[in-house]
Tab-separated table of C-alpha atoms and ligand atoms in Angstrom:
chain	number	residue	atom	x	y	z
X	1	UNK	CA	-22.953	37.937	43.362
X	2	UNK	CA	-25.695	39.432	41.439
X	3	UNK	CA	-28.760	37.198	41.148
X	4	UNK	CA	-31.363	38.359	38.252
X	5	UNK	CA	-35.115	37.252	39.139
X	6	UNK	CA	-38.049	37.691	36.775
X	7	UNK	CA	-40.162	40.165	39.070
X	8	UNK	CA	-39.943	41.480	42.305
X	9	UNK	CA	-42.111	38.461	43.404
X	10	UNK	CA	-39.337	36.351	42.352
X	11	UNK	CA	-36.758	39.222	43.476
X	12	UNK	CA	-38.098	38.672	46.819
X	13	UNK	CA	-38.619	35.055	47.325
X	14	UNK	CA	-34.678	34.513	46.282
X	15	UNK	CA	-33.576	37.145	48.437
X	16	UNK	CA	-35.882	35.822	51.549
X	17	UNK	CA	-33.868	32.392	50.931
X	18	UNK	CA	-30.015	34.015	51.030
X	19	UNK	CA	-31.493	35.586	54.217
X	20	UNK	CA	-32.700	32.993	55.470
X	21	UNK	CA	-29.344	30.660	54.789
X	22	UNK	CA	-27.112	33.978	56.336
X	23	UNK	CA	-29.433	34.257	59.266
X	24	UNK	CA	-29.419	30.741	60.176
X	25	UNK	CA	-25.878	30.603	59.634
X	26	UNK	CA	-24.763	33.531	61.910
X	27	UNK	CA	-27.176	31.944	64.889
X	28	UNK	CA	-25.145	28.328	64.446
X	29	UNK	CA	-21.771	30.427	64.995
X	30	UNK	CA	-22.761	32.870	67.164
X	31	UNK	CA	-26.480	32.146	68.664
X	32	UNK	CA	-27.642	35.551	67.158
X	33	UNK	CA	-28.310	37.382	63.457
X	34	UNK	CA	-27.706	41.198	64.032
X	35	UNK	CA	-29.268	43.073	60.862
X	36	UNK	CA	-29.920	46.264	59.241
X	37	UNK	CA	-32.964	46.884	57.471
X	38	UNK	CA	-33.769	48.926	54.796
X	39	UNK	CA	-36.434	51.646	54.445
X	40	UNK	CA	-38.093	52.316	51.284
X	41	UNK	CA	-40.875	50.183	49.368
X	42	UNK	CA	-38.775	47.254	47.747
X	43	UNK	CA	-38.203	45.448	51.402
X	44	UNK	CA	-42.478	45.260	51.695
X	45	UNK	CA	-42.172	42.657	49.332
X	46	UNK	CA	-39.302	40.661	50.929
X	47	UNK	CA	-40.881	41.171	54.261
X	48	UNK	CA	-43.826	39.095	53.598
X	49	UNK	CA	-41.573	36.323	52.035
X	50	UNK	CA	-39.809	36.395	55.567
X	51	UNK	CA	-42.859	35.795	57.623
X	52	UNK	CA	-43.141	31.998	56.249
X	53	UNK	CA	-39.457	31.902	56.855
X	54	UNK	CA	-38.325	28.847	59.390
X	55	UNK	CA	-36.122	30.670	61.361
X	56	UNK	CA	-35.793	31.557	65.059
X	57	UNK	CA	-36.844	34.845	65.406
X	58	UNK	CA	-35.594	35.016	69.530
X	59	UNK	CA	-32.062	35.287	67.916
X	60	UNK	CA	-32.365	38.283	65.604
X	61	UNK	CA	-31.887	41.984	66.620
X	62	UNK	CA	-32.771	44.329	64.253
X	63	UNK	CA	-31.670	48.126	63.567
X	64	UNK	CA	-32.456	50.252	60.434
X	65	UNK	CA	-30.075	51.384	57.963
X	66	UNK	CA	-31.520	54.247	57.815
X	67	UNK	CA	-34.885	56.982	59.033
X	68	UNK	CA	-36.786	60.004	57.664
X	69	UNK	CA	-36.431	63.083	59.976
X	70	UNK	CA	-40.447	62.118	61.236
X	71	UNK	CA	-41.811	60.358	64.391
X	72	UNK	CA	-41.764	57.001	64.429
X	73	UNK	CA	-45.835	56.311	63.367
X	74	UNK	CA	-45.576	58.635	60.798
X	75	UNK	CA	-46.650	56.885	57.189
X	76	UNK	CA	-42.343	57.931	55.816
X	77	UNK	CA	-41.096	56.140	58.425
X	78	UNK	CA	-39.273	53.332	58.099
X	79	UNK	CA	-39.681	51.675	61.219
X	80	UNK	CA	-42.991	52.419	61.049
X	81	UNK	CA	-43.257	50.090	57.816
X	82	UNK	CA	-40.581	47.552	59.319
X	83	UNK	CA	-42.697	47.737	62.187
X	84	UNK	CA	-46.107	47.029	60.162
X	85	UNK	CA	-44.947	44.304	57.771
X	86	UNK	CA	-42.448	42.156	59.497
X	87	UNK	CA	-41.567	43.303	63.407
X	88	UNK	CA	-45.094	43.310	64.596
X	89	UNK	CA	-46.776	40.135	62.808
X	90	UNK	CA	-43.721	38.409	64.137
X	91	UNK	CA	-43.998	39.233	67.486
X	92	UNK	CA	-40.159	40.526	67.730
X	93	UNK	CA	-39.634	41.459	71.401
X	94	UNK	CA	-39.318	45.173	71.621
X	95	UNK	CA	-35.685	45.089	73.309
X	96	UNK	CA	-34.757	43.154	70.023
X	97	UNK	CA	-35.675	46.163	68.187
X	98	UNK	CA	-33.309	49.557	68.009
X	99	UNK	CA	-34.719	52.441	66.047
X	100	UNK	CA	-33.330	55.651	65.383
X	101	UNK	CA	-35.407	57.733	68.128
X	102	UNK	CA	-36.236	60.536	65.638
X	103	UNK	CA	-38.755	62.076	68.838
X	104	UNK	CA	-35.337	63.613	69.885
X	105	UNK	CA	-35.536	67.248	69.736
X	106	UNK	CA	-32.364	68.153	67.129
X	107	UNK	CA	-30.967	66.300	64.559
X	108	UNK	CA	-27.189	65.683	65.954
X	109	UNK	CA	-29.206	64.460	69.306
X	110	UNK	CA	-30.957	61.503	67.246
X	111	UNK	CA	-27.674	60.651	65.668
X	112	UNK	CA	-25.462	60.519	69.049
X	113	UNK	CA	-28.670	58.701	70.697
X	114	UNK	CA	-27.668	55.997	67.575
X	115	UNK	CA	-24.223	56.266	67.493
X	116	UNK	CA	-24.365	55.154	70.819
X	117	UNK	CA	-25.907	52.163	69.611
X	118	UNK	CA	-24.098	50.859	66.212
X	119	UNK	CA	-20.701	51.979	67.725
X	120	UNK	CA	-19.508	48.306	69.105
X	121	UNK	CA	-21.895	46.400	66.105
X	122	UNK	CA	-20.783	44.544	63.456
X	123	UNK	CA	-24.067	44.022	61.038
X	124	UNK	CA	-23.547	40.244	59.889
X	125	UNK	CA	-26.429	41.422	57.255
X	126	UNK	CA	-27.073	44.710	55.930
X	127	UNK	CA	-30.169	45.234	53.621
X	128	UNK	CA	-30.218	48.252	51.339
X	129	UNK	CA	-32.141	49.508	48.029
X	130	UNK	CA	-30.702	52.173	45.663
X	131	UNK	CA	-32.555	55.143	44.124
X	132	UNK	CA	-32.501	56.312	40.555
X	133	UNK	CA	-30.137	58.816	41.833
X	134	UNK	CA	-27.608	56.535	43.034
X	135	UNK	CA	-28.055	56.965	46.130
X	136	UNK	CA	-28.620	53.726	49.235
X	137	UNK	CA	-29.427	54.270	53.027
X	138	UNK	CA	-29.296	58.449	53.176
X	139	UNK	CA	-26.341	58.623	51.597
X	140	UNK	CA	-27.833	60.671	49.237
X	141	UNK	CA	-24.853	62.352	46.103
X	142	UNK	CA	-23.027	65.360	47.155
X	143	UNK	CA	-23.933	65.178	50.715
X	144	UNK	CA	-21.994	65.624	53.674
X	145	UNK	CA	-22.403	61.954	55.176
X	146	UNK	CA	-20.619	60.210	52.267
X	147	UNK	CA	-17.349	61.649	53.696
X	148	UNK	CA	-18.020	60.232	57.452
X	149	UNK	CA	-14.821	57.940	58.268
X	150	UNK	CA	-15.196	57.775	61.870
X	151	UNK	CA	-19.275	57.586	62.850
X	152	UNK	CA	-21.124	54.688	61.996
X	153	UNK	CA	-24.669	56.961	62.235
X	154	UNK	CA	-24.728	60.417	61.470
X	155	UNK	CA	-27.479	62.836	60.341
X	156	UNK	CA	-27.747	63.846	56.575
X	157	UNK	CA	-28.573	67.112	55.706
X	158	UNK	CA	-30.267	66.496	52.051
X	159	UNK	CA	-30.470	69.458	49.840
X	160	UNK	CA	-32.806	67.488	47.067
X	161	UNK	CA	-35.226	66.619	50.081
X	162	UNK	CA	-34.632	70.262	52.258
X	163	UNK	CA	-34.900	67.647	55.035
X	164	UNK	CA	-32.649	65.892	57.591
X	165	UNK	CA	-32.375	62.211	57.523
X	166	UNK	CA	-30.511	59.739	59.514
X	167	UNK	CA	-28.498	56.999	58.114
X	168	UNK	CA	-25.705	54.621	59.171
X	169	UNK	CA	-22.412	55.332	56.676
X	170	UNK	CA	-19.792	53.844	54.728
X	171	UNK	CA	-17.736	52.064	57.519
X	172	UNK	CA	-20.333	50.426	59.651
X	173	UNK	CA	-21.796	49.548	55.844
X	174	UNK	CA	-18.804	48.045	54.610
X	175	UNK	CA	-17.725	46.658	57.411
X	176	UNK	CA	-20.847	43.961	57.202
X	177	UNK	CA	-20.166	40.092	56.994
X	178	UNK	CA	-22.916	40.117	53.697
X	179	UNK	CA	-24.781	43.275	52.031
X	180	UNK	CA	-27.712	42.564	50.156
X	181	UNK	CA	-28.887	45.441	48.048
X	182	UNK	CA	-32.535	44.616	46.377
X	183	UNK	CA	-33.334	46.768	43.144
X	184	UNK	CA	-36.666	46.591	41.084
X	185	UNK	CA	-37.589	48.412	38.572
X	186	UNK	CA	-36.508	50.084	34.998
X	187	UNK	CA	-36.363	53.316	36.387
X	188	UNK	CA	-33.170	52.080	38.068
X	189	UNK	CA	-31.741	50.198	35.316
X	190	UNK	CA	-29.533	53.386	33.641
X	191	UNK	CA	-28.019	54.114	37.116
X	192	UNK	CA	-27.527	50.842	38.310
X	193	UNK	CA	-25.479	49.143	35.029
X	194	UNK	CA	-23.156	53.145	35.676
X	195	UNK	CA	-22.911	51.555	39.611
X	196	UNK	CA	-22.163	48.271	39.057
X	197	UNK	CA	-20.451	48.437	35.690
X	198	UNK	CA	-18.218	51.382	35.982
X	199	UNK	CA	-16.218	53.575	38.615
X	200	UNK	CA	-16.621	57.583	38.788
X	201	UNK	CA	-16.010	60.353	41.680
X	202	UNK	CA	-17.679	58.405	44.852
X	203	UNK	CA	-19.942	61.064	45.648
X	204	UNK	CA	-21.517	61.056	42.011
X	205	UNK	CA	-23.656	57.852	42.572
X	206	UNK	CA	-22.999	56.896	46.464
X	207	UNK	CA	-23.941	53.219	46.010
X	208	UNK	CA	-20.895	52.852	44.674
X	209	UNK	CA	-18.927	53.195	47.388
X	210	UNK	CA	-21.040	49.722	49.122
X	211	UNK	CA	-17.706	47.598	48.826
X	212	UNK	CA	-17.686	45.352	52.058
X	213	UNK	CA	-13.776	44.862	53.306
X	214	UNK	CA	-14.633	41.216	54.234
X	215	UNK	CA	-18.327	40.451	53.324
X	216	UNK	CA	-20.383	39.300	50.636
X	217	UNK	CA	-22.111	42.102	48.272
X	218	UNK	CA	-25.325	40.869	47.210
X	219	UNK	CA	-27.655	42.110	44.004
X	220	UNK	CA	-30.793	40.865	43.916
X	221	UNK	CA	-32.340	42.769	40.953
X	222	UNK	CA	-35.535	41.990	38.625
X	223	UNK	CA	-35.234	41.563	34.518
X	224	UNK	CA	-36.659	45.319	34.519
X	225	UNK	CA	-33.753	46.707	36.682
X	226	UNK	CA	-30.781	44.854	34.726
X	227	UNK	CA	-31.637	45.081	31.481
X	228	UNK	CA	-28.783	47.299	30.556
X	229	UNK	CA	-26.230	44.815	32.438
X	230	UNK	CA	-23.835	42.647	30.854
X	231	UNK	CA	-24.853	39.348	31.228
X	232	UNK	CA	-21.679	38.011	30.137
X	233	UNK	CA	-19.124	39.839	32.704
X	234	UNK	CA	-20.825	38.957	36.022
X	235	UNK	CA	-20.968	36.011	37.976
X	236	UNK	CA	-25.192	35.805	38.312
X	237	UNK	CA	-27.464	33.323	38.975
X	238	UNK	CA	-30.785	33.528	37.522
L	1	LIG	C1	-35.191	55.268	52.273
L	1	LIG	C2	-34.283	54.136	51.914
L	1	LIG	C3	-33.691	54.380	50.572
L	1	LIG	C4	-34.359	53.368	49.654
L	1	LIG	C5	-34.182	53.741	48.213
L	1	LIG	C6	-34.990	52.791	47.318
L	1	LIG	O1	-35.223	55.670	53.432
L	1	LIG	O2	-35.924	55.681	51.356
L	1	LIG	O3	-33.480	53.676	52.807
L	1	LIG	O4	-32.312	54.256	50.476
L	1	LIG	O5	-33.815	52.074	49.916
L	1	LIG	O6	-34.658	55.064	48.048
L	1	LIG	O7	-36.346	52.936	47.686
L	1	LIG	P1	-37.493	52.028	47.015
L	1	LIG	O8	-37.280	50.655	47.538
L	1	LIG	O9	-38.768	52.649	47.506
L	1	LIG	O10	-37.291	52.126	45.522
């Protein structure tokens, strides 16, 4: 489903509401809403939406899809700004929350620590954004993680970024009951009509390879962001 809003305003009030509806849904089946969030800027937006939401927070744990190789109140980190705009003004007990405990001392240590985590979870959401590169999470093009079949959470080395990251991969990914993916912005626009619009090699622009065996695959883009797509060929709702 790819849903088109005018801004990322808009972007994020529609995508707060299919959130909302999937949250509320998986805690009337199963008395709990496991999710992944997403780092990056775009969720900021969405985040405030959420804390109007009328949901029960009690019910929701929350891991991330993905961290920067930096302590956890560092201003990259995604926790830290999961932590900031939505985990903290809500009050979310801190045994709901599981982070990526990037204080370990080497990189494989704060992937196992994770691993140890995701390995039984089934994410019945899984929030992601997409850079101009193509890539979502760390799965960044060309790097080693977009091969992982077994792990659900490895560590990335990024050659772009001469950094480590951490990110969950394509199995725990696709394995999701719905993945929402929220893009804003032209700069994405040329990359994201190649994603959703045509096939290549899987490594060339990684959020390609976001194809949940079950689930749902959510869009939620702004005008700016799709204005290369072909509004006739997709099912969207504006
Ligand atoms: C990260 C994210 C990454 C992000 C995209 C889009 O750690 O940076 O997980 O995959 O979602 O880079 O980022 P923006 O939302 O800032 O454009």
């Amino acid at each position: 489903m790819i849903v088109i809003a005018n801004d990322l305003k808009d972007l994020s009030r529609k995508a707060a509401a299919e959130f909302v509806r999937i949250a509320n849904d998986s805690i009337e089946k199963k008395g709990k809403f496991v999710i992944a969030l997403s780092g990056g800027s775009t969720p900021r937006a969405l985040n405030a939406q959420l804390l109007q939401a009328d949901l029960d927070w009690s019910k929701c744990e929350f891991f991330f899809g993905d961290e920067r190789n930096v302590p956890p109140d560092h201003a990259d980190s995604n926790f830290r700004m999961a932590n900031e705009t939505l985990l903290e003004p809500l009050r979310i007990a801190k045994e709901k929350i599981h982070r990526w405990k990037t204080e370990l001392l080497k990189p494989n240590e704060v992937a196992n620590d994770y691993e140890s985590k995701v390995k039984d979870v089934k994410f019945d959401l899984v929030l992601l954004g997409m850079g101009a590169d193509g890539h979502t999470a760390s799965l960044f093009p060309g790097t080693e993680a977009l091969k992982e079949t077994k792990r659900n959470a490895v560590a990335n080395w990024v050659p772009k970024l001469d950094a480590w990251r951490y990110t969950l991969t394509f199995p725990i990914i696709n394995d999701a009951a719905n993945v929402i993916f929220l893009v804003a912005g032209e700069d994405k626009a040329e990359t994201l009509v190649s994603v959703i619009e045509s096939e290549g090699p899987p490594d060339e622009l990684p959020s390609r390879s976001v194809k949940p065996t079950n689930g749902e695959l959510f869009w939620f883009l702004d005008e700016a962001a799709a204005k290369h797509l072909d509004k006739n060929q997709f099912a969207f709702r504006s």
